[in-house]
Amino acid sequence: LEEASSAAGSPKVITQERILLTASTSVSIESDGTRHDEIINVSTVNESVPHIVFSVGRHDLYIHRFSVALQDCGSTTNPYSFKLFHSTAAEYQAYTLGHTVGTLTLTPTSANSPLFGSAASSGNQTVSAGDVLALAVGSAPSSGSGGQQLHVTIEATRAVV
């Protein structure tokens, strides 16, 4: 807690909270509803289709870093690229995911091995209340060779005045 005064005699209490957003999925769903029971790239040249989405509620969030874990990378050692996006609700609904908060590329050491990595957000990344954070798989093995069980953790803070 900090005390600051914006006017004589009126102290203001500011609380900075640490926030962890976590989610996991075992499927990839294309924009037309086609479901794949594996983690693969379902985005196209014209659409960025996320695997995991967070809606930011009442307060702005400052994004510090994100971590990704894949329990099984699938039957190949092709690299995976994960992108964390900040979008408005309208951008999300149109599959145009706004601007990139961070990118993480992970290459498996062997088939069916687990993957883990984390990346700092690029620059000052403040996500406004009402906006969306979305994680999309940018590159991945093709259908039939994809990974299993994707987990993401986003580290953030918010200031409550």
Short mmCIF file of C-alpha atoms in Angstrom, two decimals:
data_model
loop_
_atom_site.label_atom_id
_atom_site.label_comp_id
_atom_site.label_asym_id
_atom_site.label_seq_id
_atom_site.Cartn_x
_atom_site.Cartn_y
_atom_site.Cartn_z
CA LEU A 1 0.00 0.00 0.00
CA GLU A 2 1.11 3.52 -0.69
CA GLU A 3 -0.34 6.77 0.46
CA ALA A 4 -0.31 9.68 -1.92
CA SER A 5 -2.05 12.99 -1.70
CA SER A 6 -3.71 14.58 -4.70
CA ALA A 7 -4.86 17.51 -2.54
CA ALA A 8 -3.92 18.68 0.90
CA GLY A 9 -5.67 16.62 3.54
CA SER A 10 -7.03 13.93 1.20
CA PRO A 11 -4.81 10.85 1.24
CA LYS A 12 -5.35 8.26 -1.49
CA VAL A 13 -4.66 4.55 -1.02
CA ILE A 14 -3.26 2.69 -4.03
CA THR A 15 -3.08 -1.09 -4.06
CA GLN A 16 -1.09 -2.94 -6.70
CA GLU A 17 -2.33 -6.50 -7.05
CA ARG A 18 -0.47 -9.35 -8.70
CA ILE A 19 -2.71 -11.40 -10.93
CA LEU A 20 -2.22 -14.81 -12.55
CA LEU A 21 -4.55 -15.81 -15.36
CA THR A 22 -4.43 -19.54 -16.11
CA ALA A 23 -6.24 -21.78 -18.58
CA SER A 24 -5.78 -25.01 -20.48
CA THR A 25 -7.26 -26.78 -23.48
CA SER A 26 -6.84 -30.05 -25.30
CA VAL A 27 -8.57 -29.06 -28.55
CA SER A 28 -8.13 -26.73 -31.51
CA ILE A 29 -11.31 -25.31 -33.04
CA GLU A 30 -11.32 -23.67 -36.47
CA SER A 31 -13.45 -20.59 -37.19
CA ASP A 32 -15.99 -22.80 -39.03
CA GLY A 33 -16.41 -24.97 -35.90
CA THR A 34 -14.25 -27.91 -37.03
CA ARG A 35 -12.82 -29.51 -33.89
CA HIS A 36 -9.41 -31.18 -33.66
CA ASP A 37 -8.55 -33.23 -30.55
CA GLU A 38 -4.96 -31.97 -30.65
CA ILE A 39 -3.08 -28.67 -30.52
CA ILE A 40 -2.43 -27.47 -34.07
CA ASN A 41 -2.46 -24.16 -35.93
CA VAL A 42 -6.06 -23.37 -36.92
CA SER A 43 -5.42 -19.79 -38.04
CA THR A 44 -5.38 -18.80 -41.71
CA VAL A 45 -3.85 -15.93 -43.65
CA ASN A 46 -7.02 -13.88 -43.08
CA GLU A 47 -8.01 -15.08 -39.60
CA SER A 48 -6.21 -15.42 -36.26
CA VAL A 49 -8.10 -18.08 -34.34
CA PRO A 50 -7.17 -18.28 -30.63
CA HIS A 51 -6.92 -21.41 -28.52
CA ILE A 52 -7.40 -19.63 -25.18
CA VAL A 53 -9.19 -16.34 -24.43
CA PHE A 54 -9.41 -14.13 -21.33
CA SER A 55 -11.85 -11.25 -20.98
CA VAL A 56 -10.45 -8.41 -18.87
CA GLY A 57 -13.09 -7.19 -16.43
CA ARG A 58 -13.34 -4.12 -14.23
CA HIS A 59 -9.74 -2.83 -14.14
CA ASP A 60 -6.93 -2.36 -16.64
CA LEU A 61 -4.16 -4.97 -16.48
CA TYR A 62 -0.45 -4.49 -17.06
CA ILE A 63 0.95 -7.65 -18.69
CA HIS A 64 4.45 -8.68 -17.57
CA ARG A 65 5.01 -12.13 -19.07
CA PHE A 66 3.34 -15.33 -20.16
CA SER A 67 4.22 -19.02 -19.91
CA VAL A 68 3.16 -21.92 -22.09
CA ALA A 69 3.33 -25.65 -21.38
CA LEU A 70 2.42 -28.48 -23.71
CA GLN A 71 2.30 -31.90 -22.06
CA ASP A 72 3.06 -33.75 -25.28
CA CYS A 73 4.47 -32.07 -28.40
CA GLY A 74 3.05 -34.68 -30.75
CA SER A 75 4.74 -37.13 -33.08
CA THR A 76 7.23 -34.69 -34.65
CA THR A 77 9.89 -32.22 -33.53
CA ASN A 78 8.44 -29.33 -35.54
CA PRO A 79 8.59 -26.03 -33.63
CA TYR A 80 5.54 -24.41 -32.05
CA SER A 81 5.01 -20.65 -32.11
CA PHE A 82 2.65 -19.13 -29.54
CA LYS A 83 1.40 -15.54 -29.76
CA LEU A 84 -0.36 -13.60 -27.05
CA PHE A 85 -2.64 -10.90 -28.48
CA HIS A 86 -4.43 -7.88 -27.01
CA SER A 87 -7.69 -7.16 -28.84
CA THR A 88 -10.93 -5.36 -28.50
CA ALA A 89 -14.03 -7.52 -28.24
CA ALA A 90 -14.94 -6.57 -31.83
CA GLU A 91 -11.50 -7.62 -33.13
CA TYR A 92 -11.79 -10.94 -31.31
CA GLN A 93 -15.23 -11.62 -32.77
CA ALA A 94 -13.89 -10.88 -36.28
CA TYR A 95 -10.80 -13.13 -35.79
CA THR A 96 -8.50 -10.12 -36.22
CA LEU A 97 -6.61 -10.33 -32.96
CA GLY A 98 -5.24 -6.80 -32.61
CA HIS A 99 -1.60 -6.37 -31.67
CA THR A 100 0.91 -8.89 -30.36
CA VAL A 101 1.78 -8.72 -26.66
CA GLY A 102 4.48 -11.39 -26.97
CA THR A 103 5.70 -14.32 -29.05
CA LEU A 104 7.27 -17.56 -27.90
CA THR A 105 8.77 -20.25 -30.14
CA LEU A 106 9.55 -23.67 -28.65
CA THR A 107 11.21 -26.61 -30.42
CA PRO A 108 10.76 -30.13 -29.01
CA THR A 109 13.88 -32.15 -28.25
CA SER A 110 12.16 -35.38 -29.31
CA ALA A 111 8.75 -36.61 -30.42
CA ASN A 112 6.10 -36.75 -27.69
CA SER A 113 8.24 -34.74 -25.26
CA PRO A 114 6.79 -31.97 -23.07
CA LEU A 115 7.44 -28.31 -23.89
CA PHE A 116 7.69 -25.34 -21.56
CA GLY A 117 8.76 -21.75 -21.99
CA SER A 118 7.99 -18.19 -20.99
CA ALA A 119 8.42 -14.77 -22.53
CA ALA A 120 8.22 -11.19 -21.32
CA SER A 121 5.63 -8.94 -22.89
CA SER A 122 7.01 -6.64 -25.54
CA GLY A 123 7.05 -3.04 -24.30
CA ASN A 124 4.43 -1.50 -22.04
CA GLN A 125 1.37 -3.69 -22.45
CA THR A 126 -1.71 -2.33 -20.73
CA VAL A 127 -4.94 -4.14 -21.49
CA SER A 128 -8.03 -2.02 -20.90
CA ALA A 129 -11.08 -3.24 -19.05
CA GLY A 130 -13.47 -4.74 -21.59
CA ASP A 131 -10.69 -5.93 -23.90
CA VAL A 132 -9.52 -9.45 -24.61
CA LEU A 133 -6.25 -11.36 -24.20
CA ALA A 134 -6.00 -14.29 -26.62
CA LEU A 135 -3.35 -16.98 -27.09
CA ALA A 136 -3.06 -18.41 -30.60
CA VAL A 137 -0.79 -21.12 -31.92
CA GLY A 138 1.05 -19.56 -34.86
CA SER A 139 2.98 -22.53 -36.18
CA ALA A 140 2.66 -26.15 -35.16
CA PRO A 141 2.75 -29.66 -36.57
CA SER A 142 -0.01 -30.49 -39.04
CA SER A 143 -3.24 -32.26 -38.19
CA GLY A 144 -2.60 -35.81 -37.03
CA SER A 145 0.80 -34.89 -35.54
CA GLY A 146 -0.27 -32.19 -33.07
CA GLY A 147 0.40 -31.84 -29.37
CA GLN A 148 -1.72 -32.59 -26.34
CA GLN A 149 -2.91 -30.47 -23.40
CA LEU A 150 -1.92 -26.80 -23.75
CA HIS A 151 -1.58 -24.71 -20.57
CA VAL A 152 -1.02 -20.95 -20.40
CA THR A 153 -0.28 -18.63 -17.48
CA ILE A 154 -0.25 -14.84 -17.81
CA GLU A 155 1.44 -12.74 -15.13
CA ALA A 156 -0.10 -9.29 -14.68
CA THR A 157 -0.65 -6.51 -12.19
CA ARG A 158 -3.42 -4.00 -11.70
CA ALA A 159 -3.59 -0.83 -9.71
CA VAL A 160 -6.76 -0.20 -7.72
CA VAL A 161 -7.25 3.33 -6.49
#
